[in-house]
Short mmCIF file of C-alpha atoms and ligand atoms in Angstrom, two decimals:
data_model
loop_
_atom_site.label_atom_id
_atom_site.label_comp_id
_atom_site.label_asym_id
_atom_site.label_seq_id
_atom_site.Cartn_x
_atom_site.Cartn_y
_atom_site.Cartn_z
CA UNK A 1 0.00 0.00 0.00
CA UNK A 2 3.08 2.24 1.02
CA UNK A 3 4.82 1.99 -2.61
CA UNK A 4 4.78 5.87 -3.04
CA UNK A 5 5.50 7.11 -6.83
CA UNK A 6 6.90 10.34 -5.46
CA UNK A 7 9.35 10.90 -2.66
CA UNK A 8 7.12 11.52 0.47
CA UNK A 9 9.67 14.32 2.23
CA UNK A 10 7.27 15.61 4.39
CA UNK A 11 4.82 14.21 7.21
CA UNK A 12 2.30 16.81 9.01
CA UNK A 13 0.45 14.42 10.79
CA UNK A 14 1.27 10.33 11.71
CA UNK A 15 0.48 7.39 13.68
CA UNK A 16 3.23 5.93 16.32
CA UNK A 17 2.70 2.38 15.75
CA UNK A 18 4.53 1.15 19.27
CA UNK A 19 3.24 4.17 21.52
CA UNK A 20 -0.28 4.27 19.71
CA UNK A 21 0.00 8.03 19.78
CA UNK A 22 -1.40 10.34 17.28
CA UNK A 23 1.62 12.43 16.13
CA UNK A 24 2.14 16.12 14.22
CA UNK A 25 5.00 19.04 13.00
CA UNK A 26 3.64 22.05 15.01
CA UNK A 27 2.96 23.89 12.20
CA UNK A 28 2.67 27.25 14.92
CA UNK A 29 6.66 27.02 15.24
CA UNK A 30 7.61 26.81 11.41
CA UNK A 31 9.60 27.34 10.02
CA UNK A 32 12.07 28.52 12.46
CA UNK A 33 11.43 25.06 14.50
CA UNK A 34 10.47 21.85 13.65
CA UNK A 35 8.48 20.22 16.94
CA UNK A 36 6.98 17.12 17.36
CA UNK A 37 3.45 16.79 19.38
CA UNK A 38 2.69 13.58 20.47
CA UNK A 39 -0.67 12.31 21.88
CA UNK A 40 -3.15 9.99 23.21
CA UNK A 41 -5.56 12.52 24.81
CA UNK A 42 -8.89 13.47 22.79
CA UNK A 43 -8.59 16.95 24.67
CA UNK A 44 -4.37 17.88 23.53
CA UNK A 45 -5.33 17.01 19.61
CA UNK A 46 -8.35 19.29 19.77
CA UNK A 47 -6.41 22.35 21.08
CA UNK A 48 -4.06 21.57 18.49
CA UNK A 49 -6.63 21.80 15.89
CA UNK A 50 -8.48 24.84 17.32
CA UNK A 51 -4.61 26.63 18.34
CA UNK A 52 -3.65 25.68 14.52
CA UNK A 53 -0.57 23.59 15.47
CA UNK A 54 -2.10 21.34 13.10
CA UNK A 55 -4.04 22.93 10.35
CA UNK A 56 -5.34 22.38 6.53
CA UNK A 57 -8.75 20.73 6.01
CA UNK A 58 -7.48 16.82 5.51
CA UNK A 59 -4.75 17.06 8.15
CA UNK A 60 -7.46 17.90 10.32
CA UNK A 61 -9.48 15.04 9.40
CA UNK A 62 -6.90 12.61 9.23
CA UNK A 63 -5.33 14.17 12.95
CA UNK A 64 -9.02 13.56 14.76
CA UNK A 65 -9.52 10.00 13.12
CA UNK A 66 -5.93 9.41 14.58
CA UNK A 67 -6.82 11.06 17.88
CA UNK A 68 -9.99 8.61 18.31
CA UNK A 69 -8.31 5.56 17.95
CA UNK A 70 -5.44 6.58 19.85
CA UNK A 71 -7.79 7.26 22.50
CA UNK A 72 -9.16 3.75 22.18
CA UNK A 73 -6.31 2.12 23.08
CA UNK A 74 -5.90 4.70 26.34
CA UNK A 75 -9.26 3.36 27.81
CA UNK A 76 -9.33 -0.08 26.96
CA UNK A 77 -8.88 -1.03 30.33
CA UNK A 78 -12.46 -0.15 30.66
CA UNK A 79 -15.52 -1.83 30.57
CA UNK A 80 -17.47 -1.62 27.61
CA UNK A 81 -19.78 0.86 28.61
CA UNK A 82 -17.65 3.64 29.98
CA UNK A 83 -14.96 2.57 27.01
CA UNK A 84 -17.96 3.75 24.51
CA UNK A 85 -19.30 6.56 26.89
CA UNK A 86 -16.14 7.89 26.72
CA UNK A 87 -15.15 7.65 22.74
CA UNK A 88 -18.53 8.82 22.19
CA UNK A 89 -17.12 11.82 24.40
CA UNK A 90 -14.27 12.16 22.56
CA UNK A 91 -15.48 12.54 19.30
CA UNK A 92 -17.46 14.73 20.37
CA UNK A 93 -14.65 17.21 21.70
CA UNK A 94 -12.58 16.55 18.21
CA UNK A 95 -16.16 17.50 16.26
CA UNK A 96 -16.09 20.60 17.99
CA UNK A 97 -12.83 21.89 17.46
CA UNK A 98 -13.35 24.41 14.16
CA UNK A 99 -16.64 24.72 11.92
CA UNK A 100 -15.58 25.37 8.52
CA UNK A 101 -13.57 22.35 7.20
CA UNK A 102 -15.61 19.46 6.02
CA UNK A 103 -13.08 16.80 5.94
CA UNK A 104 -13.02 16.79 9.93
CA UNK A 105 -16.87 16.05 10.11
CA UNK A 106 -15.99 13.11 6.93
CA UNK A 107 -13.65 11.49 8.94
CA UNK A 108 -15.36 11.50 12.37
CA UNK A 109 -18.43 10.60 10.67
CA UNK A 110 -16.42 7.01 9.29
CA UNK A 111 -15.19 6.71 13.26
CA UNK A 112 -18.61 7.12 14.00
CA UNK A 113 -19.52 4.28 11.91
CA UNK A 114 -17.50 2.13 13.26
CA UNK A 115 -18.36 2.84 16.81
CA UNK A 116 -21.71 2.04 16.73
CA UNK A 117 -21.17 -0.88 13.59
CA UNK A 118 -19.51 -2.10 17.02
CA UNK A 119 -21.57 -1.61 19.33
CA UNK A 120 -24.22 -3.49 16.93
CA UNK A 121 -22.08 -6.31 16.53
CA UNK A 122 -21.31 -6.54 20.52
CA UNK A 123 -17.61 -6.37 19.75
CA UNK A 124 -15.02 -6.22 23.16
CA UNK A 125 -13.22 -3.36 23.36
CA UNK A 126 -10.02 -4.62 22.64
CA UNK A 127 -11.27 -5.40 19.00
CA UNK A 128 -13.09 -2.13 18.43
CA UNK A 129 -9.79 -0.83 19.29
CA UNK A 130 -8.04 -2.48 16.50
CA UNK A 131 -10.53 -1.57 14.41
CA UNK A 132 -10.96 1.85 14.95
CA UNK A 133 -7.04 2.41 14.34
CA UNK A 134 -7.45 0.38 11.23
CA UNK A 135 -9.82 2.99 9.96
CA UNK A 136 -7.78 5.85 11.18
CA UNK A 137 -4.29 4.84 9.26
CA UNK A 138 -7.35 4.06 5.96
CA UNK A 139 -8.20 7.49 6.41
CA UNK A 140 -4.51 8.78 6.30
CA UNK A 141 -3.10 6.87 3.63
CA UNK A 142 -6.00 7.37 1.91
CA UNK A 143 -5.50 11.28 2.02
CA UNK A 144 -1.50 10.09 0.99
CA UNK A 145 -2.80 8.49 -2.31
CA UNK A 146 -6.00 11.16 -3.37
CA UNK A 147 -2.93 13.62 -2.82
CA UNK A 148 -0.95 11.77 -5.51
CA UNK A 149 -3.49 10.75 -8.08
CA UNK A 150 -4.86 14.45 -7.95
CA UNK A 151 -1.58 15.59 -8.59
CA UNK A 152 -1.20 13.38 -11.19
CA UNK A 153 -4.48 15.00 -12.73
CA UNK A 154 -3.44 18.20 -12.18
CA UNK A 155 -0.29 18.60 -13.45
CA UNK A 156 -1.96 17.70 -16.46
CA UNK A 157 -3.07 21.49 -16.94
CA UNK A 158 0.48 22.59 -15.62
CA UNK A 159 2.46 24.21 -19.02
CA UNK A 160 6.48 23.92 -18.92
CA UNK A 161 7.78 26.95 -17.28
CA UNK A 162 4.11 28.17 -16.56
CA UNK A 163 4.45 30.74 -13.30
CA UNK A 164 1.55 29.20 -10.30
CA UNK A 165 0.51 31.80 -7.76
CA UNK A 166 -1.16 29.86 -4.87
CA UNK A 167 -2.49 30.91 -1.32
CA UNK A 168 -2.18 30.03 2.33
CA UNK A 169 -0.79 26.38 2.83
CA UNK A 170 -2.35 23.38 0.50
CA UNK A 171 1.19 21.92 0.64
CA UNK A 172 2.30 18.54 2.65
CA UNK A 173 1.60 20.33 5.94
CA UNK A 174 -1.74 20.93 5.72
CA UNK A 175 -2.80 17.23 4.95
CA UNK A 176 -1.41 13.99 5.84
CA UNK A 177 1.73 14.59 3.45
CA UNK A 178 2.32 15.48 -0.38
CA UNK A 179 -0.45 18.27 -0.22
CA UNK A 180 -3.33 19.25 -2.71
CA UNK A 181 -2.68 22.12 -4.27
CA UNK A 182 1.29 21.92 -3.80
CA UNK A 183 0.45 18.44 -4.93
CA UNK A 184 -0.39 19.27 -8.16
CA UNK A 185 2.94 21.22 -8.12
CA UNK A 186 5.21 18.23 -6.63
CA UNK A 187 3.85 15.82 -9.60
CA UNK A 188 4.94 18.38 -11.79
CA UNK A 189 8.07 19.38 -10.52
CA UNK A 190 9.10 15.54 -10.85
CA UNK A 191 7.41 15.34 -14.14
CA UNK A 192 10.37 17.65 -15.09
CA UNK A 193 8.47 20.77 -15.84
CA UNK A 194 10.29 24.12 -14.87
CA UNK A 195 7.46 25.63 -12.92
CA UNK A 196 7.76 28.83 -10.41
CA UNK A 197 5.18 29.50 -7.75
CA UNK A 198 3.94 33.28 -6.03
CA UNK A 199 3.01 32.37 -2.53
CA UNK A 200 0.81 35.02 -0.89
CA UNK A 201 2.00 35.84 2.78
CA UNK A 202 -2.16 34.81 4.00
CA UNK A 203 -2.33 37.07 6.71
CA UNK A 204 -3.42 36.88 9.20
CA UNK A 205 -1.00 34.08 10.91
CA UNK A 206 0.97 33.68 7.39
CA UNK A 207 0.74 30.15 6.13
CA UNK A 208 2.06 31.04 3.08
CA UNK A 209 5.08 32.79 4.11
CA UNK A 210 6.14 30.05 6.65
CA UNK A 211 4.81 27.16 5.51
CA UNK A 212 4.10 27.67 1.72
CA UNK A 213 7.72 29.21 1.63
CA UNK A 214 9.34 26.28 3.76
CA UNK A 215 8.04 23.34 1.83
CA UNK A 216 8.84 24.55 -1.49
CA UNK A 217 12.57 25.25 -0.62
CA UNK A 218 12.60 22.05 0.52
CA UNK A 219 11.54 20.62 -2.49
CA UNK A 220 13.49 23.10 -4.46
CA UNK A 221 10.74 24.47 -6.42
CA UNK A 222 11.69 28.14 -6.97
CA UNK A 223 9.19 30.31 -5.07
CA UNK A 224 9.06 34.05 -4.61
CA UNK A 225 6.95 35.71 -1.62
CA UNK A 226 4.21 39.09 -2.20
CA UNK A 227 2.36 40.16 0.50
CA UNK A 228 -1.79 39.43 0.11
CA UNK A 229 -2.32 42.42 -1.58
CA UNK A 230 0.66 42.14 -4.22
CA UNK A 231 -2.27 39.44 -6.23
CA UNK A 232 -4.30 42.18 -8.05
CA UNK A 233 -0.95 43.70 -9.38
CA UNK A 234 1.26 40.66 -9.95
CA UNK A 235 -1.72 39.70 -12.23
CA UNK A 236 -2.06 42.55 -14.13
CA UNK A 237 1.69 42.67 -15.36
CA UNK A 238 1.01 39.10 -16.56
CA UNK A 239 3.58 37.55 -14.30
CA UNK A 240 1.28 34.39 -13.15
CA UNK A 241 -0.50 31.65 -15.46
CA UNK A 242 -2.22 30.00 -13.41
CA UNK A 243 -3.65 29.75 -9.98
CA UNK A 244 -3.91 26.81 -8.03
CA UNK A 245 -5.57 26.62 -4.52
CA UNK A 246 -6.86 24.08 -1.59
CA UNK A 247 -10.12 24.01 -0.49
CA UNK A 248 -12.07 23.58 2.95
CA UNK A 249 -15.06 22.75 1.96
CA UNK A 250 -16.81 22.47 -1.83
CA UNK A 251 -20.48 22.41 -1.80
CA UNK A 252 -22.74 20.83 -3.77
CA UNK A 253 -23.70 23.69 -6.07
CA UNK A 254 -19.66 24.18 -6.34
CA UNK A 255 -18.88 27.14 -4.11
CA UNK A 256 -15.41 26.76 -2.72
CA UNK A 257 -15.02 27.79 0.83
CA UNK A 258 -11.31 28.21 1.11
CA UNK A 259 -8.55 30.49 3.31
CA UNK A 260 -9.93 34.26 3.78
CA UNK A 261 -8.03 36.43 0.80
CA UNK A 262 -8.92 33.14 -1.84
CA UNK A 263 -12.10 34.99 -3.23
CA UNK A 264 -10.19 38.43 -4.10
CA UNK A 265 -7.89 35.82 -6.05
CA UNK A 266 -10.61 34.49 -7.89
CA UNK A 267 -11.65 37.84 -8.75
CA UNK A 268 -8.49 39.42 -9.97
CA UNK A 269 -8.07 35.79 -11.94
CA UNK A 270 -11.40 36.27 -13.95
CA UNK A 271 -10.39 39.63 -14.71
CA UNK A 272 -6.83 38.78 -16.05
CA UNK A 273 -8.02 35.73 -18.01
CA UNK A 274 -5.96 33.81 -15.98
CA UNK A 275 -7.33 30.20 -14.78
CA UNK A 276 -8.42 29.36 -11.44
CA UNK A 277 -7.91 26.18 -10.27
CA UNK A 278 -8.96 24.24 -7.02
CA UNK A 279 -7.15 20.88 -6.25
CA UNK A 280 -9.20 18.86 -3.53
CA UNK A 281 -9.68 15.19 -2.52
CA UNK A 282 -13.28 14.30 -2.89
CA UNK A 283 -13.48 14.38 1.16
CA UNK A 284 -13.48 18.03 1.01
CA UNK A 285 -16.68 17.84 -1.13
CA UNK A 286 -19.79 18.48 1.09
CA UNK A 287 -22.80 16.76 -1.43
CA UNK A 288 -25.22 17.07 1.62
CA UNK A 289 -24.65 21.19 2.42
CA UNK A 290 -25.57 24.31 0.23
CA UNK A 291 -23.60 27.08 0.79
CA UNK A 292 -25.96 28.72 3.49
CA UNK A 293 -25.36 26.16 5.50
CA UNK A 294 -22.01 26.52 5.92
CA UNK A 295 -19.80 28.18 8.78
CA UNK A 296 -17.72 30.74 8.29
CA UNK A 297 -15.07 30.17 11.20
CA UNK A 298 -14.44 33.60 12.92
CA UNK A 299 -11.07 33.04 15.19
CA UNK A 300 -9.61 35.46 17.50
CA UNK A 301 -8.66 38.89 16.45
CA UNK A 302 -5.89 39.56 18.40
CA UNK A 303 -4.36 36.96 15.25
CA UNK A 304 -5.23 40.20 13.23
CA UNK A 305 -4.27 42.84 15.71
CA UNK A 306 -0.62 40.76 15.82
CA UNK A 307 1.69 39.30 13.53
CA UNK A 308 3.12 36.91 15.04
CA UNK A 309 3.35 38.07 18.90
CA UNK A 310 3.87 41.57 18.56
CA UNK A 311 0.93 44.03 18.11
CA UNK A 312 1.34 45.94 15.44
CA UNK A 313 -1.74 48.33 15.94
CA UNK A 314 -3.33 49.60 19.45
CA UNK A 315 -4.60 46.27 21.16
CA UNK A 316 -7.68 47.76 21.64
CA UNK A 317 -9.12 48.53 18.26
CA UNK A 318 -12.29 46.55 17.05
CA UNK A 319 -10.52 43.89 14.43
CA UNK A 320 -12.43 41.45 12.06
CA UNK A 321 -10.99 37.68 11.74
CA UNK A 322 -12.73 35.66 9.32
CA UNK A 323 -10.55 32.20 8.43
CA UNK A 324 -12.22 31.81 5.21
CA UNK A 325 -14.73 33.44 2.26
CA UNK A 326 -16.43 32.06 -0.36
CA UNK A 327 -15.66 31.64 -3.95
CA UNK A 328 -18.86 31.51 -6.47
CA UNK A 329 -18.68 28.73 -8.75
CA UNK A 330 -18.28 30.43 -11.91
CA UNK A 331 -14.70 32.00 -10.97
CA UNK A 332 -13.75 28.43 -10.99
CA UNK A 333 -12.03 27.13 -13.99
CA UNK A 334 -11.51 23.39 -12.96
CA UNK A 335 -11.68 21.49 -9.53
CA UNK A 336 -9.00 18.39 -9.07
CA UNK A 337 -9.91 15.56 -7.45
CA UNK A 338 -8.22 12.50 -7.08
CA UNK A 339 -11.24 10.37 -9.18
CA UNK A 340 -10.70 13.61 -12.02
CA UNK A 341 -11.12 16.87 -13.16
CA UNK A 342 -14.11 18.65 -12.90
CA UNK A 343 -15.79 21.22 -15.17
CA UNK A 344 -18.75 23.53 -15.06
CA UNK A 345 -21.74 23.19 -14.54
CA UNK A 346 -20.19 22.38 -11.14
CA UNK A 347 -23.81 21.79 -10.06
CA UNK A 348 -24.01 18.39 -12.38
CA UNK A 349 -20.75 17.52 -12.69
CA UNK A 350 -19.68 16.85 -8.80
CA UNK A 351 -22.55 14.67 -8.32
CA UNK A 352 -22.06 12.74 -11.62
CA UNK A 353 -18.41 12.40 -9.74
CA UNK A 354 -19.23 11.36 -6.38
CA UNK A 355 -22.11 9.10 -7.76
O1 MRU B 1 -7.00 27.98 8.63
P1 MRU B 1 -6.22 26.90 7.93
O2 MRU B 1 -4.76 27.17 7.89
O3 MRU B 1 -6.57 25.54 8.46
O4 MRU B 1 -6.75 26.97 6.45
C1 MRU B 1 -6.27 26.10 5.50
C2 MRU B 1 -6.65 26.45 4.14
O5 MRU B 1 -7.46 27.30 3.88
C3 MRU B 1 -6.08 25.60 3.08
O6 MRU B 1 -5.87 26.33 1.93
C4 MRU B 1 -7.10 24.46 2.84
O7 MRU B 1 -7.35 23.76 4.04
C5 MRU B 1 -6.68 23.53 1.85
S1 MRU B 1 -5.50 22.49 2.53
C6 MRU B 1 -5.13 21.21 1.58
#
């Protein structure tokens, strides 16, 4: 299952096999430090999620499955009805965490299943343990290969020596590993092609500029920085071809809820004729919510009234911190998914996918 195409170089989050722990980079200390957080406590993952030491819609997902069954293997010294009183708990707590990204509420939802599949079937604990960290390490290596295969899609749109300007952090570190958008980048990288990347700072706690920025040195990919509001301008003089983002959520009619600062991209994209591409796994597609439905996560805004720990404006001052806007479908050239590439009528054509 494990026989990668691709060099995996980076892991955000993973599963210790002999502690059982669920394990991430703390994304908050990058790239000046890389630490490791280890865990077996429902409560320590989900102040990671909610503090952003692991962020990115999939690593999310893949991080709470991981926590669970973790977890599992804590309390399964217990009889069965606290063990499931208390997993019920703790998915609970994970569920909780933050709003907006839907492949969280995907992966908990499969836990779920599992949970009460077991409780049906009477199982002891010690085998729902087993089998809720075999569905966990599913979840993440399935994350591993949609990342691949939607690269492999994507780099299909990806000219030779074609300039990609991308926003916040769709790279390794914001899913299990290889990344969505900076997926789509990787497969094309080793594919040979001589691309360059724009990574936007994405204020306000600047996943572009430290982890966008890290991962792409890394890899060697050349990558220049521009501040959020560079886009409009950098456009313009014709110095990006294409635009390739994550996603947090994709609704059924096709909006694409993505990082706060994505939609003003979209715009000045449309305007310069310049496509606008979205490279999800299919997890991140929400079939069951229209776009009123969905949450727009509204974090603290002392993370706008700061950069980084130092206030740069009077502490005081009214601030607004939205984590993510919305993108209407038809400033959407393409979504890639790791079953294909999707086209307009968004509407039609995600269903026909999922179907
Ligand atoms: O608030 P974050 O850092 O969790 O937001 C992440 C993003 O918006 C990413 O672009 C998105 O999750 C796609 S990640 C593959």
């Amino acid at each position: 299952m494990n026989n990668y195409p691709y060099p995996i170089k980076i892991r955000a989050v993973w599963w210790d096999e002999s502690s059982k722990e669920v394990c991430c980079v703390n994304t908050k200390k990058l790239p000046f430090e890389e630490e490791i957080i280890c865990s077996k406590e429902p409560g320590r993952v989900a102040k990671a999620i909610i503090d952003m030491e692991i962020r990115g819609a999939p690593a999310i997902g893949v991080a709470a499955a991981l926590a669970v069954a973790s977890y599992a293997y804590k309390i399964s010294n217990l009889n069965r009805e606290e063990f499931f009183r208390e997993i019920e708990n703790a998915v609970n707590i994970l569920w909780n965490t933050r709003p907006t990204a839907h492949n969280l509420f995907w992966a908990l939802k499969r836990m779920k299943r599992i949970i009460h599949d077991s409780i049906e079937k009477r199982l002891d604990v010690k085998e729902v343990s087993v089998k809720l960290e075999e569905e966990a390490i599913k979840i993440m290596d399935e994350d591993i290969w949609s990342n691949i295969r939607l690269g492999e899609y994507g780099a299909q749109l990806v000219p030779d020596n074609a300039t990609i300007l991308t926003h916040c952090n769709a790279g390794a570190l914001a899913t299990a590993a290889f990344g969505t958008a900076e997926g789509v980048m990787r497969v094309a990288w080793y594919k040979g092609k001589k691309i360059k990347v724009i990574a936007t700072e994405t204020r306000p706690v600047l996943q572009g500029a430290r982890l966008t920025v890290w991962e792409l040195v890394k890899e060697g990919i050349p990558v220049t920085l521009i501040t959020d509001n560079m886009v409009g301008y950098v456009m313009r003089k014709g110095l990006v071809d294409l635009v390739i983002v994550g996603a947090d959520r994709i609704t059924k009619e096709g909006y694409v809820i993505n990082k706060i600062g994505t939609y003003m991209i979209a715009l000045s994209a449309k305007r310069n004729n310049t496509p606008f591409y979205v490279a999800a796994p299919t997890s991140t597609i929400d079939l069951e919510s229209s776009i009123n439905d969905v949450v727009i996560e509204e974090r603290n805004p002392d993370e706008v009234r700061r950069v980084m720990d130092r206030y740069i404006t009077l502490p005081e001052v009214p601030a607004l911190n939205y984590a993510f806007d919305i993108t209407d479908p038809d400033l959407v050239t393409a979504i890639i998914t790791e079953k294909g590439i999707v086209k307009p009528p968004f509407d039609e054509n995600l269903k026909k996918l999922l179907s």
